[in-house]
């Protein structure tokens, strides 16, 4: 007879743009996870979010600070959605308090800082999950399964495109698109999802040759456009292009050309074109946040990540996206940046 698991009490830290998505994801678990409390950086952000909670029938408590949150013995986990430069103090405190952490991407602003946070949690033997929600799309999961089973044959070539759009008002928010707060621009803030998903299916990159630029469409410190040629460790070659300057914004895509078929994962749809003439489609068209509204996507993918994290806490299931695994995409982004700045090919060191 299976024992019914009790609900997990979660605290949400960081009440900005993605907070409502987390709230809806929590509510989608039908009581398996409960939003017990929230912590925001200001009274204004807290009150705005509490108003949304009230509209959606949620009644979390508002912590006055980190000490009050840590004193709440009823908490089972925390969801960390602060900007990446505000992570280390929280993660260190949660590791000491034995609180598992589910964290919005990126882990931190650069690879070295990200590795430090991962190691803090590993040394405390606490789960650190990363919200790479694109892994939870039905079409993406289907393609991951095919690649894991080598059903498409050997991978020969990869084409990745992230033709997104952001208005200048998006970058007018203090710190957004800066190295000090975000760690960069389109690569680490937007394309990181698609690059992570690519690596999950292709394996690691061996060498990178890249360029980056800030187009005339935006006033910002970091890049709003990047492109790179890639050589993968398995022998495949590929190219990526990522931008937030492609008005009006379109869906991201990953195309894998293999010996038996070519697979095009276009946002939430997968098209398989087999060499024997068969054509298969998986998934349906849906919003991905590639246009002017960054939040124009379903909360269901966040819910999938959250439910997996609950499984990890309650039944020792494997993480869909762990902090350790996230270091791979951080390393790739750093390699692209190094190549673009130096004008040289960069040989990658693989994260383990």
GROMACS .gro file of C-alpha atoms in nm:
model
  352
    1UNK     CA    1   0.000   0.000   0.000
    2UNK     CA    2   0.148   0.334  -0.107
    3UNK     CA    3   0.176   0.600   0.162
    4UNK     CA    4   0.036   0.938   0.064
    5UNK     CA    5   0.306   1.206   0.076
    6UNK     CA    6   0.236   1.524   0.269
    7UNK     CA    7   0.244   1.863   0.094
    8UNK     CA    8   0.577   2.042   0.072
    9UNK     CA    9   0.594   2.397   0.204
   10UNK     CA   10   0.791   2.631  -0.024
   11UNK     CA   11   0.922   2.984   0.014
   12UNK     CA   12   0.964   3.204  -0.293
   13UNK     CA   13   1.252   3.451  -0.281
   14UNK     CA   14   1.249   3.715  -0.554
   15UNK     CA   15   0.913   3.856  -0.661
   16UNK     CA   16   0.990   3.999  -1.001
   17UNK     CA   17   0.879   3.909  -1.351
   18UNK     CA   18   0.875   3.530  -1.316
   19UNK     CA   19   0.716   3.513  -0.970
   20UNK     CA   20   0.359   3.478  -1.098
   21UNK     CA   21   0.467   3.187  -1.317
   22UNK     CA   22   0.603   3.012  -1.008
   23UNK     CA   23   0.281   3.083  -0.821
   24UNK     CA   24   0.072   2.931  -1.100
   25UNK     CA   25   0.307   2.634  -1.119
   26UNK     CA   26   0.269   2.574  -0.745
   27UNK     CA   27  -0.108   2.596  -0.771
   28UNK     CA   28  -0.096   2.351  -1.062
   29UNK     CA   29   0.044   2.081  -0.834
   30UNK     CA   30  -0.301   2.054  -0.669
   31UNK     CA   31  -0.166   2.088  -0.316
   32UNK     CA   32   0.147   1.879  -0.348
   33UNK     CA   33   0.352   2.199  -0.309
   34UNK     CA   34   0.218   2.492  -0.110
   35UNK     CA   35   0.346   2.849  -0.122
   36UNK     CA   36   0.398   2.911   0.248
   37UNK     CA   37   0.585   3.241   0.231
   38UNK     CA   38   0.752   3.502   0.013
   39UNK     CA   39   1.047   3.738   0.042
   40UNK     CA   40   1.093   4.038  -0.187
   41UNK     CA   41   1.359   4.304  -0.216
   42UNK     CA   42   1.118   4.589  -0.140
   43UNK     CA   43   0.776   4.659   0.007
   44UNK     CA   44   0.654   4.760  -0.337
   45UNK     CA   45   0.742   4.432  -0.509
   46UNK     CA   46   0.609   4.238  -0.211
   47UNK     CA   47   0.275   4.419  -0.207
   48UNK     CA   48   0.230   4.387  -0.584
   49UNK     CA   49   0.291   4.014  -0.568
   50UNK     CA   50   0.066   3.965  -0.266
   51UNK     CA   51  -0.212   4.136  -0.462
   52UNK     CA   52  -0.164   3.878  -0.740
   53UNK     CA   53  -0.170   3.601  -0.479
   54UNK     CA   54  -0.497   3.735  -0.344
   55UNK     CA   55  -0.651   3.739  -0.692
   56UNK     CA   56  -0.547   3.377  -0.746
   57UNK     CA   57  -0.659   3.257  -0.404
   58UNK     CA   58  -0.315   3.210  -0.246
   59UNK     CA   59  -0.237   3.332   0.106
   60UNK     CA   60   0.139   3.316   0.168
   61UNK     CA   61   0.298   3.493   0.462
   62UNK     CA   62   0.536   3.779   0.387
   63UNK     CA   63   0.875   3.738   0.555
   64UNK     CA   64   1.035   4.060   0.675
   65UNK     CA   65   1.383   3.926   0.605
   66UNK     CA   66   1.602   3.621   0.561
   67UNK     CA   67   1.629   3.557   0.935
   68UNK     CA   68   1.252   3.525   0.969
   69UNK     CA   69   1.241   3.290   0.672
   70UNK     CA   70   1.516   3.069   0.816
   71UNK     CA   71   1.333   3.056   1.149
   72UNK     CA   72   1.027   2.903   0.982
   73UNK     CA   73   1.061   2.534   1.077
   74UNK     CA   74   0.771   2.437   0.852
   75UNK     CA   75   0.963   2.507   0.529
   76UNK     CA   76   1.068   2.212   0.313
   77UNK     CA   77   1.226   2.395   0.018
   78UNK     CA   78   1.298   2.734  -0.133
   79UNK     CA   79   1.254   2.870  -0.484
   80UNK     CA   80   1.525   3.128  -0.557
   81UNK     CA   81   1.429   3.377  -0.830
   82UNK     CA   82   1.654   3.672  -0.750
   83UNK     CA   83   1.892   3.829  -1.005
   84UNK     CA   84   2.206   3.612  -1.035
   85UNK     CA   85   2.428   3.858  -0.846
   86UNK     CA   86   2.216   3.813  -0.532
   87UNK     CA   87   2.247   3.435  -0.500
   88UNK     CA   88   2.554   3.345  -0.294
   89UNK     CA   89   2.436   3.472   0.046
   90UNK     CA   90   2.101   3.298   0.008
   91UNK     CA   91   2.249   2.968  -0.110
   92UNK     CA   92   2.504   2.966   0.174
   93UNK     CA   93   2.230   3.030   0.430
   94UNK     CA   94   2.000   2.764   0.284
   95UNK     CA   95   2.280   2.507   0.281
   96UNK     CA   96   2.342   2.570   0.651
   97UNK     CA   97   1.969   2.544   0.721
   98UNK     CA   98   1.940   2.218   0.521
   99UNK     CA   99   1.683   2.365   0.279
  100UNK     CA  100   1.681   2.223  -0.077
  101UNK     CA  101   1.705   2.495  -0.343
  102UNK     CA  102   1.523   2.521  -0.676
  103UNK     CA  103   1.684   2.811  -0.862
  104UNK     CA  104   1.597   3.014  -1.170
  105UNK     CA  105   1.864   3.020  -1.438
  106UNK     CA  106   2.142   3.120  -1.461
  107UNK     CA  107   2.317   2.970  -1.161
  108UNK     CA  108   2.534   3.284  -1.131
  109UNK     CA  109   2.696   3.548  -1.351
  110UNK     CA  110   2.993   3.342  -1.466
  111UNK     CA  111   3.124   2.986  -1.456
  112UNK     CA  112   3.350   3.029  -1.152
  113UNK     CA  113   3.073   3.178  -0.939
  114UNK     CA  114   2.825   2.918  -1.061
  115UNK     CA  115   3.064   2.636  -0.973
  116UNK     CA  116   3.104   2.780  -0.623
  117UNK     CA  117   2.727   2.772  -0.559
  118UNK     CA  118   2.700   2.418  -0.693
  119UNK     CA  119   2.980   2.304  -0.464
  120UNK     CA  120   2.821   2.472  -0.160
  121UNK     CA  121   2.509   2.260  -0.211
  122UNK     CA  122   2.702   1.945  -0.297
  123UNK     CA  123   2.913   1.973   0.017
  124UNK     CA  124   2.594   2.008   0.221
  125UNK     CA  125   2.445   1.713   0.025
  126UNK     CA  126   2.140   1.917  -0.066
  127UNK     CA  127   1.950   1.910  -0.397
  128UNK     CA  128   2.011   2.211  -0.622
  129UNK     CA  129   1.770   2.216  -0.914
  130UNK     CA  130   1.780   2.468  -1.200
  131UNK     CA  131   1.468   2.590  -1.378
  132UNK     CA  132   1.552   2.487  -1.734
  133UNK     CA  133   1.185   2.449  -1.812
  134UNK     CA  134   1.234   2.397  -2.186
  135UNK     CA  135   1.339   2.042  -2.099
  136UNK     CA  136   0.982   1.977  -1.986
  137UNK     CA  137   0.812   2.052  -2.318
  138UNK     CA  138   0.652   1.738  -2.463
  139UNK     CA  139   0.827   1.777  -2.798
  140UNK     CA  140   1.165   1.833  -2.634
  141UNK     CA  141   1.123   1.530  -2.407
  142UNK     CA  142   1.035   1.316  -2.708
  143UNK     CA  143   1.348   1.426  -2.895
  144UNK     CA  144   1.566   1.377  -2.586
  145UNK     CA  145   1.437   1.020  -2.566
  146UNK     CA  146   1.517   0.957  -2.933
  147UNK     CA  147   1.868   1.097  -2.898
  148UNK     CA  148   1.935   0.902  -2.578
  149UNK     CA  149   1.829   0.584  -2.760
  150UNK     CA  150   2.038   0.679  -3.069
  151UNK     CA  151   1.723   0.622  -3.274
  152UNK     CA  152   1.815   0.889  -3.531
  153UNK     CA  153   2.163   0.754  -3.596
  154UNK     CA  154   2.489   0.943  -3.564
  155UNK     CA  155   2.464   1.321  -3.520
  156UNK     CA  156   2.641   1.508  -3.801
  157UNK     CA  157   2.531   1.873  -3.791
  158UNK     CA  158   2.349   2.112  -3.554
  159UNK     CA  159   2.170   2.440  -3.627
  160UNK     CA  160   2.042   2.653  -3.336
  161UNK     CA  161   1.853   2.981  -3.370
  162UNK     CA  162   1.707   3.213  -3.106
  163UNK     CA  163   1.551   3.507  -3.298
  164UNK     CA  164   1.391   3.688  -3.006
  165UNK     CA  165   1.290   4.051  -2.956
  166UNK     CA  166   1.297   4.280  -2.654
  167UNK     CA  167   1.188   4.644  -2.646
  168UNK     CA  168   1.437   4.900  -2.514
  169UNK     CA  169   1.212   4.941  -2.210
  170UNK     CA  170   1.310   4.587  -2.110
  171UNK     CA  171   1.675   4.696  -2.082
  172UNK     CA  172   1.588   5.024  -1.914
  173UNK     CA  173   1.533   4.830  -1.589
  174UNK     CA  174   1.841   4.906  -1.374
  175UNK     CA  175   2.105   4.635  -1.411
  176UNK     CA  176   1.933   4.437  -1.684
  177UNK     CA  177   2.171   4.341  -1.962
  178UNK     CA  178   2.472   4.432  -1.747
  179UNK     CA  179   2.767   4.217  -1.644
  180UNK     CA  180   2.751   4.325  -1.281
  181UNK     CA  181   2.393   4.207  -1.222
  182UNK     CA  182   2.310   3.957  -1.497
  183UNK     CA  183   2.650   3.840  -1.615
  184UNK     CA  184   2.584   3.941  -1.975
  185UNK     CA  185   2.310   3.977  -2.231
  186UNK     CA  186   2.121   3.747  -2.465
  187UNK     CA  187   2.343   3.444  -2.410
  188UNK     CA  188   2.308   3.411  -2.035
  189UNK     CA  189   1.962   3.564  -1.993
  190UNK     CA  190   1.766   3.426  -2.291
  191UNK     CA  191   1.954   3.179  -2.512
  192UNK     CA  192   2.079   2.981  -2.211
  193UNK     CA  193   1.757   2.776  -2.222
  194UNK     CA  194   1.805   2.671  -2.583
  195UNK     CA  195   2.179   2.612  -2.542
  196UNK     CA  196   2.115   2.395  -2.237
  197UNK     CA  197   1.858   2.191  -2.429
  198UNK     CA  198   2.099   2.157  -2.721
  199UNK     CA  199   2.374   2.023  -2.496
  200UNK     CA  200   2.133   1.777  -2.335
  201UNK     CA  201   2.085   1.619  -2.679
  202UNK     CA  202   2.423   1.671  -2.846
  203UNK     CA  203   2.672   1.626  -2.567
  204UNK     CA  204   2.957   1.872  -2.501
  205UNK     CA  205   3.119   2.120  -2.738
  206UNK     CA  206   3.490   2.081  -2.808
  207UNK     CA  207   3.582   2.406  -2.987
  208UNK     CA  208   3.409   2.743  -3.040
  209UNK     CA  209   3.465   3.028  -3.287
  210UNK     CA  210   3.233   3.320  -3.211
  211UNK     CA  211   3.138   3.685  -3.239
  212UNK     CA  212   2.916   3.907  -3.024
  213UNK     CA  213   2.772   4.255  -3.074
  214UNK     CA  214   2.533   4.512  -2.935
  215UNK     CA  215   2.312   4.622  -3.222
  216UNK     CA  216   2.175   4.970  -3.277
  217UNK     CA  217   1.835   4.852  -3.155
  218UNK     CA  218   1.935   4.858  -2.789
  219UNK     CA  219   2.127   5.071  -2.543
  220UNK     CA  220   2.280   4.821  -2.299
  221UNK     CA  221   2.618   4.711  -2.168
  222UNK     CA  222   2.626   4.349  -2.285
  223UNK     CA  223   2.549   4.176  -2.616
  224UNK     CA  224   2.208   4.152  -2.777
  225UNK     CA  225   2.341   3.935  -3.062
  226UNK     CA  226   2.584   3.643  -3.070
  227UNK     CA  227   2.680   3.378  -3.324
  228UNK     CA  228   2.923   3.090  -3.311
  229UNK     CA  229   3.056   2.795  -3.504
  230UNK     CA  230   3.082   2.480  -3.294
  231UNK     CA  231   3.274   2.154  -3.310
  232UNK     CA  232   3.121   1.892  -3.083
  233UNK     CA  233   3.313   1.628  -2.893
  234UNK     CA  234   3.128   1.357  -3.088
  235UNK     CA  235   3.256   1.492  -3.420
  236UNK     CA  236   2.946   1.685  -3.527
  237UNK     CA  237   2.970   2.046  -3.641
  238UNK     CA  238   2.717   2.323  -3.588
  239UNK     CA  239   2.625   2.688  -3.566
  240UNK     CA  240   2.422   2.901  -3.330
  241UNK     CA  241   2.268   3.247  -3.359
  242UNK     CA  242   2.098   3.420  -3.068
  243UNK     CA  243   1.957   3.771  -3.043
  244UNK     CA  244   1.696   3.990  -2.877
  245UNK     CA  245   1.707   4.231  -3.172
  246UNK     CA  246   1.495   4.033  -3.423
  247UNK     CA  247   1.165   4.224  -3.434
  248UNK     CA  248   0.892   4.112  -3.381
  249UNK     CA  249   1.050   3.802  -3.226
  250UNK     CA  250   1.010   3.440  -3.324
  251UNK     CA  251   1.035   3.097  -3.175
  252UNK     CA  252   1.370   2.940  -3.101
  253UNK     CA  253   1.472   2.625  -3.290
  254UNK     CA  254   1.718   2.338  -3.266
  255UNK     CA  255   1.775   2.129  -3.580
  256UNK     CA  256   1.971   1.806  -3.555
  257UNK     CA  257   2.086   1.642  -3.878
  258UNK     CA  258   2.153   1.273  -3.818
  259UNK     CA  259   2.223   0.968  -4.034
  260UNK     CA  260   1.865   0.835  -4.024
  261UNK     CA  261   1.663   1.157  -3.994
  262UNK     CA  262   1.667   1.532  -3.944
  263UNK     CA  263   1.484   1.662  -3.638
  264UNK     CA  264   1.364   2.022  -3.612
  265UNK     CA  265   1.253   2.125  -3.264
  266UNK     CA  266   1.078   2.457  -3.322
  267UNK     CA  267   0.970   2.597  -2.986
  268UNK     CA  268   0.703   2.348  -2.875
  269UNK     CA  269   0.679   2.143  -3.195
  270UNK     CA  270   0.903   1.864  -3.325
  271UNK     CA  271   0.918   1.762  -3.692
  272UNK     CA  272   1.103   1.442  -3.780
  273UNK     CA  273   1.195   1.388  -4.145
  274UNK     CA  274   1.321   1.035  -4.189
  275UNK     CA  275   1.552   0.934  -4.472
  276UNK     CA  276   1.297   0.667  -4.574
  277UNK     CA  277   1.039   0.938  -4.648
  278UNK     CA  278   0.835   0.934  -4.329
  279UNK     CA  279   0.744   1.265  -4.165
  280UNK     CA  280   0.632   1.277  -3.802
  281UNK     CA  281   0.518   1.566  -3.585
  282UNK     CA  282   0.502   1.588  -3.206
  283UNK     CA  283   0.357   1.873  -2.999
  284UNK     CA  284   0.154   2.181  -3.081
  285UNK     CA  285   0.242   2.545  -3.142
  286UNK     CA  286   0.255   2.764  -2.831
  287UNK     CA  287   0.401   3.086  -2.696
  288UNK     CA  288   0.761   3.083  -2.577
  289UNK     CA  289   0.829   3.441  -2.465
  290UNK     CA  290   1.032   3.525  -2.776
  291UNK     CA  291   0.844   3.848  -2.850
  292UNK     CA  292   0.788   4.174  -2.667
  293UNK     CA  293   0.612   3.995  -2.378
  294UNK     CA  294   0.879   3.784  -2.206
  295UNK     CA  295   0.615   3.597  -2.003
  296UNK     CA  296   0.402   3.479  -2.296
  297UNK     CA  297   0.441   3.109  -2.220
  298UNK     CA  298   0.269   2.835  -2.023
  299UNK     CA  299   0.343   2.779  -1.654
  300UNK     CA  300   0.311   2.404  -1.717
  301UNK     CA  301   0.683   2.366  -1.788
  302UNK     CA  302   0.775   2.533  -1.458
  303UNK     CA  303   0.522   2.304  -1.295
  304UNK     CA  304   0.698   2.002  -1.443
  305UNK     CA  305   1.033   2.118  -1.303
  306UNK     CA  306   0.869   2.183  -0.965
  307UNK     CA  307   0.702   1.842  -0.951
  308UNK     CA  308   1.033   1.676  -1.037
  309UNK     CA  309   1.198   1.867  -0.753
  310UNK     CA  310   0.926   1.746  -0.517
  311UNK     CA  311   1.003   1.391  -0.632
  312UNK     CA  312   1.371   1.450  -0.556
  313UNK     CA  313   1.293   1.564  -0.202
  314UNK     CA  314   1.034   1.298  -0.124
  315UNK     CA  315   1.157   0.992  -0.311
  316UNK     CA  316   1.520   1.056  -0.410
  317UNK     CA  317   1.435   1.078  -0.782
  318UNK     CA  318   1.698   1.213  -1.023
  319UNK     CA  319   1.688   1.585  -1.103
  320UNK     CA  320   1.571   1.682  -1.450
  321UNK     CA  321   1.822   1.970  -1.444
  322UNK     CA  322   2.081   1.981  -1.167
  323UNK     CA  323   2.317   2.258  -1.069
  324UNK     CA  324   2.612   2.040  -1.163
  325UNK     CA  325   2.471   1.975  -1.510
  326UNK     CA  326   2.401   2.347  -1.557
  327UNK     CA  327   2.775   2.415  -1.541
  328UNK     CA  328   2.796   2.274  -1.894
  329UNK     CA  329   2.596   2.555  -2.049
  330UNK     CA  330   2.777   2.812  -1.834
  331UNK     CA  331   3.106   2.679  -1.972
  332UNK     CA  332   2.976   2.702  -2.330
  333UNK     CA  333   2.861   3.062  -2.283
  334UNK     CA  334   3.197   3.152  -2.133
  335UNK     CA  335   3.372   2.987  -2.428
  336UNK     CA  336   3.161   3.188  -2.675
  337UNK     CA  337   3.243   3.509  -2.488
  338UNK     CA  338   3.615   3.432  -2.478
  339UNK     CA  339   3.624   3.352  -2.849
  340UNK     CA  340   3.433   3.666  -2.943
  341UNK     CA  341   3.658   3.890  -2.736
  342UNK     CA  342   3.986   3.732  -2.845
  343UNK     CA  343   3.900   3.658  -3.207
  344UNK     CA  344   4.041   3.308  -3.159
  345UNK     CA  345   3.915   2.952  -3.159
  346UNK     CA  346   3.857   2.839  -2.802
  347UNK     CA  347   3.905   2.478  -2.696
  348UNK     CA  348   3.654   2.390  -2.428
  349UNK     CA  349   3.723   2.221  -2.096
  350UNK     CA  350   3.435   1.990  -2.016
  351UNK     CA  351   3.256   2.021  -1.683
  352UNK     CA  352   3.212   1.698  -1.487
   0.00000   0.00000   0.00000
